[in-house]
Short mmCIF file of C-alpha atoms and ligand atoms in Angstrom, two decimals:
data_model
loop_
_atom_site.label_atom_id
_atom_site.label_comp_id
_atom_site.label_asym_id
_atom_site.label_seq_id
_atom_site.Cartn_x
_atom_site.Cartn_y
_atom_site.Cartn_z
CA UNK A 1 11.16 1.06 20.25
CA UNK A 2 12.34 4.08 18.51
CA UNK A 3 9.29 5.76 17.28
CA UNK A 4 11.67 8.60 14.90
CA UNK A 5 10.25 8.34 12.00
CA UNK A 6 12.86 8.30 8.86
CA UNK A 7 13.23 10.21 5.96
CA UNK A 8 11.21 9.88 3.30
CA UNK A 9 13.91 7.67 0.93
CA UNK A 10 13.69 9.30 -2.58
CA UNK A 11 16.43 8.04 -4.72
CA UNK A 12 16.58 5.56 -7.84
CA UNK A 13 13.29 5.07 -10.07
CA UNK A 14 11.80 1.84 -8.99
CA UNK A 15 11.29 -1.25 -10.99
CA UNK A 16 9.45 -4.02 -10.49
CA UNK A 17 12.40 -5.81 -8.84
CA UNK A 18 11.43 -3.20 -6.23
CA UNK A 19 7.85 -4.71 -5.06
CA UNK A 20 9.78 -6.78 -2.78
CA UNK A 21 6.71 -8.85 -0.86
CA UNK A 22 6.70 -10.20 -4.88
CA UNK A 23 4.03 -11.38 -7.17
CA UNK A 24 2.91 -15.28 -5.23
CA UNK A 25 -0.39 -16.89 -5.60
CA UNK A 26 -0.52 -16.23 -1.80
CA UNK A 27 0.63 -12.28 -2.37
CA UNK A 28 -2.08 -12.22 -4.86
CA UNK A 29 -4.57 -13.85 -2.45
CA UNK A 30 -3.36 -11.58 0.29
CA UNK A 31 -4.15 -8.06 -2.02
CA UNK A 32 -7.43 -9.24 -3.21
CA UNK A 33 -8.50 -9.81 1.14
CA UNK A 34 -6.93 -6.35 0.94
CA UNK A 35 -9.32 -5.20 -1.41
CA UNK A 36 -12.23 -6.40 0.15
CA UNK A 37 -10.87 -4.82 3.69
CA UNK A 38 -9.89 -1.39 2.17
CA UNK A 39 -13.44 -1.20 -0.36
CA UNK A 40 -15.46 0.59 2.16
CA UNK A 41 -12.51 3.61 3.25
CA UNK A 42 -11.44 3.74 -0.50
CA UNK A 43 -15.05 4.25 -1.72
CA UNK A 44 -15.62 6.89 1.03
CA UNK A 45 -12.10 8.58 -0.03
CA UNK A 46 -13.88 8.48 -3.95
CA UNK A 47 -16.92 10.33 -2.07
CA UNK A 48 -15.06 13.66 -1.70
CA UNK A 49 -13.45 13.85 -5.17
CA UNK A 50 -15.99 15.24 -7.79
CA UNK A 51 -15.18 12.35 -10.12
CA UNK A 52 -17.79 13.16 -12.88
CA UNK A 53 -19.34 9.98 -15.32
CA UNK A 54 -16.98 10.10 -18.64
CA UNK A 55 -13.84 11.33 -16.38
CA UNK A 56 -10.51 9.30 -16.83
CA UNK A 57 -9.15 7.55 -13.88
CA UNK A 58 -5.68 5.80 -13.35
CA UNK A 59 -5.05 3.27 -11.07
CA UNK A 60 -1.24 3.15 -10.46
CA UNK A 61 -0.08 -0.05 -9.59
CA UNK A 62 -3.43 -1.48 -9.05
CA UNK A 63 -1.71 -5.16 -8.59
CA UNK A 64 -4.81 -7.85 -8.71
CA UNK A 65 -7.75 -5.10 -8.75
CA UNK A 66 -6.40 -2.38 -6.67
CA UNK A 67 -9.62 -0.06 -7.05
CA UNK A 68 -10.27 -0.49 -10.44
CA UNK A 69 -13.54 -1.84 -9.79
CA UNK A 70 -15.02 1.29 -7.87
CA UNK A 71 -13.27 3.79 -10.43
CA UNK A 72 -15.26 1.98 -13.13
CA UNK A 73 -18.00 2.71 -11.10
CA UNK A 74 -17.80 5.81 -10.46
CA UNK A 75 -16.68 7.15 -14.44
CA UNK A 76 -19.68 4.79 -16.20
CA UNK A 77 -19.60 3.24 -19.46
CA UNK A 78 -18.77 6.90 -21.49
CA UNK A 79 -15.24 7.14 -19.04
CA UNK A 80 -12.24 4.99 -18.70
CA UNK A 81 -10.69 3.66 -16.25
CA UNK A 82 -6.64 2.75 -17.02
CA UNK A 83 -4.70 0.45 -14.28
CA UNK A 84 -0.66 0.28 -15.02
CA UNK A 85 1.81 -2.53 -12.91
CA UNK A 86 5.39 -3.20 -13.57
CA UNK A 87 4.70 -6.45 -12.60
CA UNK A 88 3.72 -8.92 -15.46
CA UNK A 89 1.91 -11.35 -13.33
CA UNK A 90 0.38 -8.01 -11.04
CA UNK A 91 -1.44 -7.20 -14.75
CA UNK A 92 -2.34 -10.84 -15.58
CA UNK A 93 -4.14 -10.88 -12.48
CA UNK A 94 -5.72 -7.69 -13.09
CA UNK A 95 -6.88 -8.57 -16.37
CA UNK A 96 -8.80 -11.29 -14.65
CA UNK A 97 -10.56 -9.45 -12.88
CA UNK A 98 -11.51 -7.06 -15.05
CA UNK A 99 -12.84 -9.67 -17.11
CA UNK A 100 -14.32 -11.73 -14.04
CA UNK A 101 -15.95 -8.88 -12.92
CA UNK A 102 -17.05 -7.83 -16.78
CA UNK A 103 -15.24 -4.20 -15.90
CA UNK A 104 -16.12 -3.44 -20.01
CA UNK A 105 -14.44 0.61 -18.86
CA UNK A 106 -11.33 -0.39 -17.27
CA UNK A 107 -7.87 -1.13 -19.54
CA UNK A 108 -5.09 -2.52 -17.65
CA UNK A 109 -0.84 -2.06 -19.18
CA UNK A 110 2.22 -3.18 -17.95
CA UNK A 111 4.08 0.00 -17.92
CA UNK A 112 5.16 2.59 -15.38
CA UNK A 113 4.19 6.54 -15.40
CA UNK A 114 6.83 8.23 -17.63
CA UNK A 115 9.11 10.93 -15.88
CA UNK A 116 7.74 14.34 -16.33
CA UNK A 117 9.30 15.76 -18.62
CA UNK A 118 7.23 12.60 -21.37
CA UNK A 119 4.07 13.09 -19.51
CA UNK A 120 0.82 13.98 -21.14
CA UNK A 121 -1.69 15.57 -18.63
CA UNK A 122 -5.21 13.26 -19.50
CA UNK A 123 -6.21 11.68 -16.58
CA UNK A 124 -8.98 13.56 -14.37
CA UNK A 125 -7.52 11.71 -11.25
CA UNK A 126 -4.90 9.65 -10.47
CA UNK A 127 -4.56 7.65 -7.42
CA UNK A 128 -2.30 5.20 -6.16
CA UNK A 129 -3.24 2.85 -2.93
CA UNK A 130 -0.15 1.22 -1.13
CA UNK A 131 2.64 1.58 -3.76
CA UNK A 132 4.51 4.41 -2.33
CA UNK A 133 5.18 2.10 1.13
CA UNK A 134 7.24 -0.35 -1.33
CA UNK A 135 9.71 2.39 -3.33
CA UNK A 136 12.54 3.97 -2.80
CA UNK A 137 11.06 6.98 -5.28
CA UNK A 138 8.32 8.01 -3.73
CA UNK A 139 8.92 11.86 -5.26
CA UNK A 140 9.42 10.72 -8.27
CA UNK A 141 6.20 9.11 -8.36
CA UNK A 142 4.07 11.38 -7.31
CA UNK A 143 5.38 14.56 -9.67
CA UNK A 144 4.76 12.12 -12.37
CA UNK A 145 1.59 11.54 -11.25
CA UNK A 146 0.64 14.97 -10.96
CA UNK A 147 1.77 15.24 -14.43
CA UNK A 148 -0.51 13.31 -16.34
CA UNK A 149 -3.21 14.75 -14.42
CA UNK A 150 -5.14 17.60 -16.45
CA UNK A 151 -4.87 20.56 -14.70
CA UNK A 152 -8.10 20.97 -12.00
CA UNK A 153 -8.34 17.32 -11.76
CA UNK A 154 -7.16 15.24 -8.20
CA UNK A 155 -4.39 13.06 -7.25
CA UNK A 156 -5.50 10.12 -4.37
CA UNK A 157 -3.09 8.45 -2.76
CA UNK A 158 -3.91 5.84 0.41
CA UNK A 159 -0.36 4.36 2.45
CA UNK A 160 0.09 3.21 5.59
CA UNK A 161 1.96 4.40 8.65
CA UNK A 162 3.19 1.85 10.86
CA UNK A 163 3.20 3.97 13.67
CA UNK A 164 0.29 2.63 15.22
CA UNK A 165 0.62 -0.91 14.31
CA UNK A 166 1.24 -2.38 17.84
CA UNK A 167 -0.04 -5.49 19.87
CA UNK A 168 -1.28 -4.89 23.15
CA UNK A 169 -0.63 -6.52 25.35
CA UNK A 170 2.58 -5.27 24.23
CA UNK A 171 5.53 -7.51 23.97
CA UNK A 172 9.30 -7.19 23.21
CA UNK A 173 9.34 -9.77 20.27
CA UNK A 174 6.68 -7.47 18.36
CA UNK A 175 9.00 -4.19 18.94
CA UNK A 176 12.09 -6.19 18.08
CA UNK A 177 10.76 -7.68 14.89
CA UNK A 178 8.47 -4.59 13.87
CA UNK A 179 12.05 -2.15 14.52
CA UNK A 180 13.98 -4.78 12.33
CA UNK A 181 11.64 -5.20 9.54
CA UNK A 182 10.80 -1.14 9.01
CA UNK A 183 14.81 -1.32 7.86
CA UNK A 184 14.15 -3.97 5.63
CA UNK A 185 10.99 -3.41 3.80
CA UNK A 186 12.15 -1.66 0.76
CA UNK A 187 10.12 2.13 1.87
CA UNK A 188 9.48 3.88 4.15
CA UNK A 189 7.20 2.45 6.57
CA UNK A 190 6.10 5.99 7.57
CA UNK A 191 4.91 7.60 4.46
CA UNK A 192 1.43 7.71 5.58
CA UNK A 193 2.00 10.27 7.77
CA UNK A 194 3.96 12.29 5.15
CA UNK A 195 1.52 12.41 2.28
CA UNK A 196 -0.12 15.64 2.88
CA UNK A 197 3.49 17.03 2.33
CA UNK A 198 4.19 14.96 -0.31
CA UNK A 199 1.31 15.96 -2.24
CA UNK A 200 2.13 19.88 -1.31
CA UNK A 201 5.34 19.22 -2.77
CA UNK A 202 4.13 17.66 -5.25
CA UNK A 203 2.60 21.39 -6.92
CA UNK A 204 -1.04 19.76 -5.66
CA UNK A 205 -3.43 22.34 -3.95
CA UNK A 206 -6.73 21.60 -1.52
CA UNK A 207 -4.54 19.10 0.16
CA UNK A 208 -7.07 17.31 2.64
CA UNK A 209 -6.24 13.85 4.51
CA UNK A 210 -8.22 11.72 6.86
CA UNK A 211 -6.92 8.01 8.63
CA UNK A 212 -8.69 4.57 9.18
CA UNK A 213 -7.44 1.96 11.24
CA UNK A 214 -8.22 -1.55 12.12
CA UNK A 215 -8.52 -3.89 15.07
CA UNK A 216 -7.68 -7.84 15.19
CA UNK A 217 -7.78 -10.65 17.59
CA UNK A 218 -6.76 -14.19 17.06
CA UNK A 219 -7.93 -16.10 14.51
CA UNK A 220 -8.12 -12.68 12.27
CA UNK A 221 -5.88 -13.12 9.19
CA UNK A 222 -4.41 -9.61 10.04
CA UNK A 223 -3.54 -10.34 13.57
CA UNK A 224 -0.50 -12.06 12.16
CA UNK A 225 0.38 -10.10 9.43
CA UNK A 226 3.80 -9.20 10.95
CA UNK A 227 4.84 -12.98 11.61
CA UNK A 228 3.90 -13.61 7.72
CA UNK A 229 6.18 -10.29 6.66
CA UNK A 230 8.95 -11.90 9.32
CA UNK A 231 8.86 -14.86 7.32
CA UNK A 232 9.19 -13.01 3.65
CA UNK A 233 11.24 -11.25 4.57
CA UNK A 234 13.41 -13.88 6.84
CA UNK A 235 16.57 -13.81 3.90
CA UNK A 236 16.99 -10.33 4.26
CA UNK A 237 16.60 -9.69 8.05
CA UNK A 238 19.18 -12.39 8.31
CA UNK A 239 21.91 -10.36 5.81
CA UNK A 240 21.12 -6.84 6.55
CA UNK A 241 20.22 -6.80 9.87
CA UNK A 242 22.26 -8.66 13.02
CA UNK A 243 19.54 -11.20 13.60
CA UNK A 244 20.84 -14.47 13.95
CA UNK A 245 19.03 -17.76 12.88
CA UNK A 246 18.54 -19.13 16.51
CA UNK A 247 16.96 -15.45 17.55
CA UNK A 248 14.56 -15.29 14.38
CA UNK A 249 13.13 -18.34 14.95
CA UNK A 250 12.84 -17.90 18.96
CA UNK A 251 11.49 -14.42 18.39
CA UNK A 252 8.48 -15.99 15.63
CA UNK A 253 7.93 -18.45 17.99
CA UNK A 254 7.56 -16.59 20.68
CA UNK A 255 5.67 -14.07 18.90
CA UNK A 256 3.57 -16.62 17.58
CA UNK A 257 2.78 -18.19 20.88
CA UNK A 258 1.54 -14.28 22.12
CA UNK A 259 -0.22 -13.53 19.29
CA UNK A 260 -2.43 -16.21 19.85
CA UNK A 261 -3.44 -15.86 23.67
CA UNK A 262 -7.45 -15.28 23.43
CA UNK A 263 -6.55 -11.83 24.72
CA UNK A 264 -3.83 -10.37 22.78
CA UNK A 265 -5.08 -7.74 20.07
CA UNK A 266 -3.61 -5.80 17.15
CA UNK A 267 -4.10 -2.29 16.35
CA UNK A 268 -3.43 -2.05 12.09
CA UNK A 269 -1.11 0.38 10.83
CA UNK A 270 -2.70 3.29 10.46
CA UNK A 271 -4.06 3.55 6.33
CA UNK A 272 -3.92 7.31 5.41
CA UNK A 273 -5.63 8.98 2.82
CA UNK A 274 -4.76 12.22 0.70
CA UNK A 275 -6.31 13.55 -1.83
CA UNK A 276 -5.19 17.04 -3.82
CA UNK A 277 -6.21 18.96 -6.66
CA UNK A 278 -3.93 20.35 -9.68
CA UNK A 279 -4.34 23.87 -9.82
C1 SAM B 1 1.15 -3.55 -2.39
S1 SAM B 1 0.76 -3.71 -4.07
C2 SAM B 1 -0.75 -2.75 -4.04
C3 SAM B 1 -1.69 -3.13 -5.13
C4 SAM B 1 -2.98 -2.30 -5.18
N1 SAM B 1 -2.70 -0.89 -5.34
C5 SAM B 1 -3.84 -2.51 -3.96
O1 SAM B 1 -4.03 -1.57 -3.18
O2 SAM B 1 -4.33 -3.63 -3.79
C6 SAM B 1 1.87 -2.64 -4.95
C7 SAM B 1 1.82 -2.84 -6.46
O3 SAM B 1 2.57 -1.78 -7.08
C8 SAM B 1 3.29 -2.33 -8.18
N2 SAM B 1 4.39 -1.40 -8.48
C9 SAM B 1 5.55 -1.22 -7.80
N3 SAM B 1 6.27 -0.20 -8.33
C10 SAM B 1 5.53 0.28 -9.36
C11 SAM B 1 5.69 1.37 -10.28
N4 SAM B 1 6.76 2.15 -10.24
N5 SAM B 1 4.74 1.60 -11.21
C12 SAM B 1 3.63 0.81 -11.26
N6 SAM B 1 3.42 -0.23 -10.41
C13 SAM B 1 4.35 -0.49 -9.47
C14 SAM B 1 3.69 -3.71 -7.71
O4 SAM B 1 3.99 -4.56 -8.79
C15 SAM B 1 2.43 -4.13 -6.95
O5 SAM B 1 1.52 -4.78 -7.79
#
């Protein structure tokens, strides 16, 4: 498998056309499962920023709940807590859980950040989990985000490097699929690893990262995660990439049949954290 990682992709500003694993019942199920698997490394990433009760949090494209929940926490009734998604049904959702989980702090909008130049600086942190992976603007993004931050507050951001998502055994059907799908995705797959960088580049100071990863075995909705991105993505391997029908379907099956041998494990994609400060 070629293990180069590529450039960080920076062109075009995204829209929501971009989110291209799309706004299902099952992609909404799938985010919230997220959620509940990411609380515990997002709340510890909220540990080492001095978030103070009354701040102003963002939550950029926070889809279902994102981490609006511990932000509300962690600000109290006297701070607010904003979550923005391009994605009309992504802030539908999000409403509902604000209101399921009676989040009285937290106001969600369907908008995007404005470019920098329109930006007011009046969030104390802003912090984006898993929206960088899925644009083609990463840059963009993040100087906007640093933007509306006021100056000495933080900008979070948590993505995912698929550099260490393997199965092991290892098998050729993972490293075919994995290798076709990275072209496919709609980001870069890597950005994890770049957000230190990022965030330097960004005009963000007191850069510090740390990493989490996760471990599945069959019968662990994770441990097929790839076969379920195969299958969303199955339009698009077939035009962009030279997959043919026949070998798609004898690579899932194949895949399928490995994944589920009472041995065969999966090491997650590695989910980085960053976290900066605005000088
Ligand atoms: C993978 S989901 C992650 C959702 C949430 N952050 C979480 O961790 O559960 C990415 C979300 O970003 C939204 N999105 C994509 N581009 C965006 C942009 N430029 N501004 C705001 N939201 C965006 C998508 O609609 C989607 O809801």
């Amino acid at each position: 498998m070629n293990r180069t990682p590529a450039a960080v992709r920076d062109v075009d500003p995204p829209a929501a056309a971009d989110y291209l694993l799309g706004s299902s019942s099952a992609e909404r199920e799938r985010l919230l499962a997220q959620c509940a698997l990411l609380r515990p490394a997002s709340a510890a990433l909220l540990d080492t920023i001095p978030l103070l009760p009354g701040a102003d949090a963002l939550d950029l494209g926070c889809g279902p709940l994102g981490i609006l929940d511990l932000l509300g926490e962690r600000v109290g009734p006297t701070g607010s807590v904003t979550g923005l998604d391009t994605d009309h049904r992504m802030t539908g959702w999000a409403r509902e859980s604000v209101s399921q989980l009676g989040l009285g702090n937290v106001e969600i909008r369907h908008e995007a950040l404005p470019p920098v130049a329109e930006a007011h600086a009046r969030y104390d942190l802003a912090h984006c989990r898993l929206l960088l992976i899925n644009t083609t603007g990463p840059r963009g993004i993040l100087d906007s985000m640093a933007a509306v931050v006021r100056p000495g507050g933080w900008v979070a951001v948590q993505e995912f490097d698929w550099a260490t998502w393997q199965c092991d055994p290892p098998h050729p059907a993972w490293t075919r699929l994995k290798d076709l799908l990275a072209g496919v995705f709609g980001g870069d797959v890597h950005i994890g690893a770049r957000l230190p960088g990022l965030l330097r580049e960004a005009g963000l100071t007191d850069v510090q990262a740390t990493a989490h990863t996760y471990y599945w075995r069959p019968g662990d909705r994770y441990q097929t995660l790839l076969l379920s991105f195969a299958h969303l993505f199955r339009d698009r391997l077939l035009q962009h990439t030279p997959l043919t029908v026949g070998e798609f379907d004898s690579l899932t099956s194949t895949l399928h049949d490995h994944l589920d041998q009472r041995h065969t494990t999966v090491r997650e994609s590695l989910l980085v954290q960053a976290r900066a400060r605005k000088p």
